[in-house]
Short mmCIF file of C-alpha atoms in Angstrom, two decimals:
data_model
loop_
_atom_site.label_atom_id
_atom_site.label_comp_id
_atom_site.label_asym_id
_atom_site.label_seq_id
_atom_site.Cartn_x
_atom_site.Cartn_y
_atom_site.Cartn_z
CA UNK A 1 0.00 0.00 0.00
CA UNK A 2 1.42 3.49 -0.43
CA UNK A 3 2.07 5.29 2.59
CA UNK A 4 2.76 9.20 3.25
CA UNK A 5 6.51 8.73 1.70
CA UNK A 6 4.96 6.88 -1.70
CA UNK A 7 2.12 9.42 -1.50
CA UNK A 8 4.79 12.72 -1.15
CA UNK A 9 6.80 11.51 -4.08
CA UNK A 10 4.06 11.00 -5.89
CA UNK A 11 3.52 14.31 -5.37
CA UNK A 12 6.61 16.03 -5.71
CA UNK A 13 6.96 13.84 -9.33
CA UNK A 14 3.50 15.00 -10.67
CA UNK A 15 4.27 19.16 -9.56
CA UNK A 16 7.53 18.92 -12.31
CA UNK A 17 5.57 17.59 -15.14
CA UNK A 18 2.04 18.04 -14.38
CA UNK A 19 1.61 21.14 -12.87
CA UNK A 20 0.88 24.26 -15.89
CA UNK A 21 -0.56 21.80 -18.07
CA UNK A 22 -4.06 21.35 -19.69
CA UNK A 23 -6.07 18.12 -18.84
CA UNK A 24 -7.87 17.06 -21.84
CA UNK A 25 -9.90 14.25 -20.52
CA UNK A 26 -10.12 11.53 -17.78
CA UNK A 27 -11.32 8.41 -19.03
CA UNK A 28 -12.46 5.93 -16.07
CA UNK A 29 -12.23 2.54 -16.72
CA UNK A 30 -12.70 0.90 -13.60
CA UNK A 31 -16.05 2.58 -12.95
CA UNK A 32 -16.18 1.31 -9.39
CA UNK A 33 -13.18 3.90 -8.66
CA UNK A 34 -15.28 6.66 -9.08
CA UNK A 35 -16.80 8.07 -5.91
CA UNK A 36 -18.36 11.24 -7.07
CA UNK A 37 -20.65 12.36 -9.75
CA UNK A 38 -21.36 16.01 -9.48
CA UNK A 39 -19.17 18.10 -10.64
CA UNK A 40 -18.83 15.41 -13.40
CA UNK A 41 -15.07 14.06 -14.50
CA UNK A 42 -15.94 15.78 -17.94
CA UNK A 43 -15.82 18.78 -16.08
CA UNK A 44 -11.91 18.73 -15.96
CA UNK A 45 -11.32 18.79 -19.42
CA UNK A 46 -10.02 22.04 -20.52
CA UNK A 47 -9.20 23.22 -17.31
CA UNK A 48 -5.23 23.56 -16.29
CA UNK A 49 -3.70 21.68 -13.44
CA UNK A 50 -2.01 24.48 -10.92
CA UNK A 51 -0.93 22.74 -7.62
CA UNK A 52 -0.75 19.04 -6.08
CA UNK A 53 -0.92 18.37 -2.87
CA UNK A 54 -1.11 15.38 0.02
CA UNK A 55 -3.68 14.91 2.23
CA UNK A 56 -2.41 12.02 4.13
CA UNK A 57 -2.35 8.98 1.88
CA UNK A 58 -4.77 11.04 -0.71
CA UNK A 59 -3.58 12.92 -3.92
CA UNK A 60 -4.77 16.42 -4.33
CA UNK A 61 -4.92 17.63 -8.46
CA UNK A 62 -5.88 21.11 -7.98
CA UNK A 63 -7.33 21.72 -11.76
CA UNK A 64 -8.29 25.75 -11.48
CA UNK A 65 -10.33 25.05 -8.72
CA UNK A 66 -11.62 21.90 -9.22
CA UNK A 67 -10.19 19.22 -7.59
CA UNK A 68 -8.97 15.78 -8.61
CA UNK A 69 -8.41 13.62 -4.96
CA UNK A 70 -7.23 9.92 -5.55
CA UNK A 71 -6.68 7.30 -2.67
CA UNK A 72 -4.42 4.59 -4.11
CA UNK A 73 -5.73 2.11 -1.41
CA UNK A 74 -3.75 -1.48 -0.72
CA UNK A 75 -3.35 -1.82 -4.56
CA UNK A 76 -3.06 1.13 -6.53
CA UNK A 77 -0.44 3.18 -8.43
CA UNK A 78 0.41 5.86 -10.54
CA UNK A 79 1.83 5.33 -13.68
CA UNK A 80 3.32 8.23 -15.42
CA UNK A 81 3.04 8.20 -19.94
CA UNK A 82 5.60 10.40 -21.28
CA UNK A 83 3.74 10.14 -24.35
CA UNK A 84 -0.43 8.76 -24.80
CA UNK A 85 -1.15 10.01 -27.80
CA UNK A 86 -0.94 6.57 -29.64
CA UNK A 87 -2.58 4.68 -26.21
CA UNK A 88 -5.28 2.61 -27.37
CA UNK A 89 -8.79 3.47 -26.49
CA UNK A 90 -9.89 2.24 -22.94
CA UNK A 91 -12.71 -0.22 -22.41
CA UNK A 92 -13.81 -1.44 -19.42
CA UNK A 93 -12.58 -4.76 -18.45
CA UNK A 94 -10.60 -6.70 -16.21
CA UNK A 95 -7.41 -5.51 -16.73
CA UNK A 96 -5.47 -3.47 -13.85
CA UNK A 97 -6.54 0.15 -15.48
CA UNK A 98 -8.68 2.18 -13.67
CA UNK A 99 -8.32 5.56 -14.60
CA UNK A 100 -6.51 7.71 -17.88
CA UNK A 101 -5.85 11.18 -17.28
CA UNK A 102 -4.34 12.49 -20.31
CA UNK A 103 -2.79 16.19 -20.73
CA UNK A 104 -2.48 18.94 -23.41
CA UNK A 105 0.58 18.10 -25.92
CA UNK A 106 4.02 19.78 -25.01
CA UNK A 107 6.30 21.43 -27.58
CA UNK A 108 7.61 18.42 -29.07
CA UNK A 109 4.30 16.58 -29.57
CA UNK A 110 4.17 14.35 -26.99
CA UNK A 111 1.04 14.26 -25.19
CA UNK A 112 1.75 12.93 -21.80
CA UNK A 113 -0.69 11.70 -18.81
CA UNK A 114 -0.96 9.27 -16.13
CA UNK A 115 -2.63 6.11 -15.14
CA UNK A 116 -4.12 4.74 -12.25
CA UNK A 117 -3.58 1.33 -12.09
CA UNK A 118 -5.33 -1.57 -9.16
CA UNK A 119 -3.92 -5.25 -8.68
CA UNK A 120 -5.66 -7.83 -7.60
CA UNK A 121 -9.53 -7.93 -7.14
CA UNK A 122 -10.51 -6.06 -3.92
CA UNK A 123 -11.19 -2.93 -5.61
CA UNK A 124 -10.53 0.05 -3.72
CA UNK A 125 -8.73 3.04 -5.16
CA UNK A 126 -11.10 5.73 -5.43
CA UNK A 127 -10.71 9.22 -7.77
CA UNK A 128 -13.30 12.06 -6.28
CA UNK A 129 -13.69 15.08 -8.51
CA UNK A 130 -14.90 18.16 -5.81
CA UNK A 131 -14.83 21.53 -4.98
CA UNK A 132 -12.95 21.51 -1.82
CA UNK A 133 -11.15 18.76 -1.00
CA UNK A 134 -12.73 18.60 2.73
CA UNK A 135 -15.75 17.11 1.05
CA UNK A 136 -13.95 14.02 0.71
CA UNK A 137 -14.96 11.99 4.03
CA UNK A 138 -11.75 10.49 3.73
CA UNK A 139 -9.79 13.99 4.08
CA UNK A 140 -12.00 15.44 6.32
CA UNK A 141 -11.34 12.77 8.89
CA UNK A 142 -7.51 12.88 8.79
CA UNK A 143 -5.47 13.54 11.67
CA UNK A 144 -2.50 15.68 12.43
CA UNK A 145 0.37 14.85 9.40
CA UNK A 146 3.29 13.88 11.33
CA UNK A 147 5.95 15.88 8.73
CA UNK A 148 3.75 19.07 10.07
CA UNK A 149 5.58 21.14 12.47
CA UNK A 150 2.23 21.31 14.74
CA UNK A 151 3.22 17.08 15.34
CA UNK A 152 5.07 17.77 18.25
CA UNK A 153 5.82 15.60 21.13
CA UNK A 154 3.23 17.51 23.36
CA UNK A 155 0.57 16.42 20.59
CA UNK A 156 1.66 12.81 20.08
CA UNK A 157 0.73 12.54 24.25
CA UNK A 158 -2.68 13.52 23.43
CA UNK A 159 -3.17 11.60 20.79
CA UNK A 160 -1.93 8.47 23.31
CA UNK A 161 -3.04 9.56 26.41
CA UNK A 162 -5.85 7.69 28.03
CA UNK A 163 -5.99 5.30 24.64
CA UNK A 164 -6.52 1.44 25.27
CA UNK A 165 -5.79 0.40 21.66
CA UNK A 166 -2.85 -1.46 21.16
CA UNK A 167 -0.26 0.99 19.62
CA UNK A 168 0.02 -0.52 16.10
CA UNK A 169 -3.41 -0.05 15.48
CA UNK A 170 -3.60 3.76 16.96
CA UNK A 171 -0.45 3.90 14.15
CA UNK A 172 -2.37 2.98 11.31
CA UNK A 173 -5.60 4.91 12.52
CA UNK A 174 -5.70 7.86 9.71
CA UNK A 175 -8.24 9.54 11.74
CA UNK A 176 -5.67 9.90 14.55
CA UNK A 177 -2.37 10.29 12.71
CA UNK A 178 -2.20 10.87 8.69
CA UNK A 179 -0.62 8.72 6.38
CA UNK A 180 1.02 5.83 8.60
CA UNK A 181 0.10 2.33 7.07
CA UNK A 182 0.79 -1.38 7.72
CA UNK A 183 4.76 -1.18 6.84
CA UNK A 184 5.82 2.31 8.34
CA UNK A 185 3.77 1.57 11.28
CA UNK A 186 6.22 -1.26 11.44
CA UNK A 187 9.18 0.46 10.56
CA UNK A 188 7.96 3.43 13.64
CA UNK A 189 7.93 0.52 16.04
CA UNK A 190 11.47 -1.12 15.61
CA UNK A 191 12.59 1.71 15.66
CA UNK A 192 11.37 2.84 19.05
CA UNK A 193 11.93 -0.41 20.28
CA UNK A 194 8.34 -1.14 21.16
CA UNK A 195 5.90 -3.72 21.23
CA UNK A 196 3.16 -3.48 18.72
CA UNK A 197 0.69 -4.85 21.00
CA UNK A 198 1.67 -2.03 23.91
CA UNK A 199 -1.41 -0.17 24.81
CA UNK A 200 -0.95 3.47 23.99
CA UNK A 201 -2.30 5.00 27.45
CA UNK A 202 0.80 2.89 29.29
CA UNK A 203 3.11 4.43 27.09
CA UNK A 204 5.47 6.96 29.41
CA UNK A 205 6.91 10.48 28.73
CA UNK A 206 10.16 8.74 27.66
CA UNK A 207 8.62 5.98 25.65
CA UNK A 208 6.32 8.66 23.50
CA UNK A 209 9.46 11.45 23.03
CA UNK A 210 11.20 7.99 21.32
CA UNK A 211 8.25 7.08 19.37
CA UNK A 212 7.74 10.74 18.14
CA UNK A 213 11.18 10.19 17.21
CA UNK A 214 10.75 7.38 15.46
CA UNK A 215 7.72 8.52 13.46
CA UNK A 216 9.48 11.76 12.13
CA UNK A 217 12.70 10.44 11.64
CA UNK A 218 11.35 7.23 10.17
CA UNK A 219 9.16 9.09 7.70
CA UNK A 220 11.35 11.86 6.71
CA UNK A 221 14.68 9.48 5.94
CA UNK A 222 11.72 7.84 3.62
CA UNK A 223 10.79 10.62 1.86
CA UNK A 224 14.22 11.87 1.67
CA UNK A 225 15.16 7.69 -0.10
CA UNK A 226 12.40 8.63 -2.81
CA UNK A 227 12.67 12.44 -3.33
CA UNK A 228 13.55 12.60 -7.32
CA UNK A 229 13.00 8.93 -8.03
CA UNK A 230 10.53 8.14 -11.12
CA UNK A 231 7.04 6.83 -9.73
CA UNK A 232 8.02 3.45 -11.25
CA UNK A 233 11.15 3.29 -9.18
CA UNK A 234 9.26 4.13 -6.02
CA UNK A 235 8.01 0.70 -4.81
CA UNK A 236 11.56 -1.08 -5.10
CA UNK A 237 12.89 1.97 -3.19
CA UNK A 238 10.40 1.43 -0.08
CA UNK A 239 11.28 -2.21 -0.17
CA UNK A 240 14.89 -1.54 0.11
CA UNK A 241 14.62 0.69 2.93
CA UNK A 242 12.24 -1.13 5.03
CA UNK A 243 14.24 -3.35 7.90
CA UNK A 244 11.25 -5.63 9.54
CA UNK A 245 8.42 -5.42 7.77
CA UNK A 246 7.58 -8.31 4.90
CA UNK A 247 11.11 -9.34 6.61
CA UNK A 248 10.10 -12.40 8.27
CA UNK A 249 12.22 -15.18 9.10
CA UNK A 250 15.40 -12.37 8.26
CA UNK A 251 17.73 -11.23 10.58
CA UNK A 252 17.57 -7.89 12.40
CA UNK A 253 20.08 -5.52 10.62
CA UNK A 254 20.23 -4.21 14.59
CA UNK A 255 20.60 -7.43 16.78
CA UNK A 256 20.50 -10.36 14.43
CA UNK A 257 18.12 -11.71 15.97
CA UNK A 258 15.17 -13.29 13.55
CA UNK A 259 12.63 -11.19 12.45
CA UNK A 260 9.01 -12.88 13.22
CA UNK A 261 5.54 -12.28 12.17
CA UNK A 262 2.32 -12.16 13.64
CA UNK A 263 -1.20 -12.58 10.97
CA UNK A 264 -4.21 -11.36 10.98
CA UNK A 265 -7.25 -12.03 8.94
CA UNK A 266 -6.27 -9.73 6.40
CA UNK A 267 -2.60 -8.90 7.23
CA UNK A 268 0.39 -9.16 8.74
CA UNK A 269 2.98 -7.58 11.10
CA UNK A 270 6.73 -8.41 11.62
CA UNK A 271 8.88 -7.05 15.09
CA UNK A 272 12.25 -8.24 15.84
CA UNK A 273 11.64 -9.58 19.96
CA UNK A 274 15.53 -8.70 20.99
CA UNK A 275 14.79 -5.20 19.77
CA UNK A 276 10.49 -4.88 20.63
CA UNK A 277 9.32 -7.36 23.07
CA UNK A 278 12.34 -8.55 25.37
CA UNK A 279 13.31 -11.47 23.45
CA UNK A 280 9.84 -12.93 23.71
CA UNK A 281 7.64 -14.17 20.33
CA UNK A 282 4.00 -12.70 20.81
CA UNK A 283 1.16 -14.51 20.18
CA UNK A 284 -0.04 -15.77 16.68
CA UNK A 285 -3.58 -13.96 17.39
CA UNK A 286 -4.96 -15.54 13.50
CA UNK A 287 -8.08 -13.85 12.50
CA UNK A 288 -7.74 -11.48 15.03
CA UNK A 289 -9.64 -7.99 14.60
CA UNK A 290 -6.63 -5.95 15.79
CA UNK A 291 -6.05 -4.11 12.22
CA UNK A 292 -9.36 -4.14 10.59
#
């Protein structure tokens, strides 16, 4: 899934070559990915894309006003066209296509655009097409970013204080804290050197100054590993950076100590115990509801 570093290089990428240019239509494909219908997608042909920006996991297209907001979900991504002028005509199907935006030509010709693209068959990426953003019940519901300077530790004991949910899943919460998914929740949590099953509330002063730490640090070295990088090189970047998570079974680049997981209905976590739990392998909780 793309997290807030995919998301913010997504974003950075699409400002140099998308921003200033003319969208001449969005063809939707995957009809299930579009959440809105008024103002229509037609509606954003002609118009001229002047700003992106992240809301948490969600792309922003501001198109002179009009807005373009995309949630990639578990399986989505962006897929940059230098050049769509000879792309065959979309139909809808079963193919991984969900979405064509195509732009005005450039001085040499080439008409470039992007595609959103969806593996698998849980279909969630969603494109909204809105006036202001906040209409988006996904945006509106964010919490703090934690790359915003108002993340501070004095807000990250709020956000924990008097919280019984086990700190993994106040992680991934984006109504508590933007843009922190499955891995970098992960990631946040070897790095602290905490359990993912601690519950937030018991967390101390010390413990939540080291996982604000982690959080910002974690993040920004992320976005700092993918600032420039095409959007097709993104996904083999976050895998390369990523020390526990999808890492079962490795050893810890800290201790050396194996790297276990732990499933869940739908998902997975991996925690090194020498570094997170005190040596000691938590529970297999299968089909538990912790991350739903």
């Amino acid at each position: 899934m793309p997290e807030l570093p995919e998301v913010e290089s997504l974003t950075h990428f699409l400002r140099e070559r998308a921003v200033g240019r003319t969208v001449l239509g969005v063809d939707v494909v995957g009809f299930q990915a579009l959440k809105t219908f008024d103002p229509p997608v037609t509606s954003l042909g002609g118009l001229t894309i002047t700003g992106v920006t992240r809301h948490g996991k969600f792309l922003d297209l501001d198109c002179d006003g009009l807005h373009l907001v995309i949630h990639l979900a578990r399986a989505g991504w962006l897929r940059w066209r230098d050049d769509l002028s000879g792309a065959k005509p979309v139909r809808p199907g079963k193919g991984p296509l969900a979405v064509r935006v195509r732009l005005a030509p450039d001085d040499e010709g080439l008409a470039p655009g992007f595609e959103l693209t969806e593996a698998g068959t849980q279909k969630r990426l969603a494109v909204y097409v809105t006036k202001n953003p906040d209409d988006v019940p996904g945006v509106a519901a964010l919490g703090p970013d934690p790359l915003h300077e108002s993340f501070t530790v004095a807000a990250l004991k709020r956000i924990v204080g008097g919280n019984r949910t086990q700190i993994k899943g106040l992680l991934r919460d984006q109504k508590v804290i933007a843009g922190i998914g499955n891995a970098y929740s992960d990631e946040v949590l070897h790095a602290a050197k905490m359990s993912p099953f601690k519950i937030a509330a018991t967390l101390t002063d010390a413990q939540i100054a080291d996982l604000h730490e982690a959080i910002v640090t974690t993040l920004a070295d992320a976005v700092e590993r993918a600032h420039g990088l095409a959007a097709k090189d993104l996904k083999a970047e976050k895998k390369s950076g990523l020390r526990v998570h999808n890492r079962a079974g490795q050893p810890c680049d800290v201790c050396g100590d194996t790297i276990r997981e732990v499933s869940f209905a739908d998902s997975s976590l991996q925690y090194c115990p020498t570094c997170q739990t005190g040596g000691k392998p938590l529970a297999d909780r299968r089909m538990s509801k912790l991350l739903k």
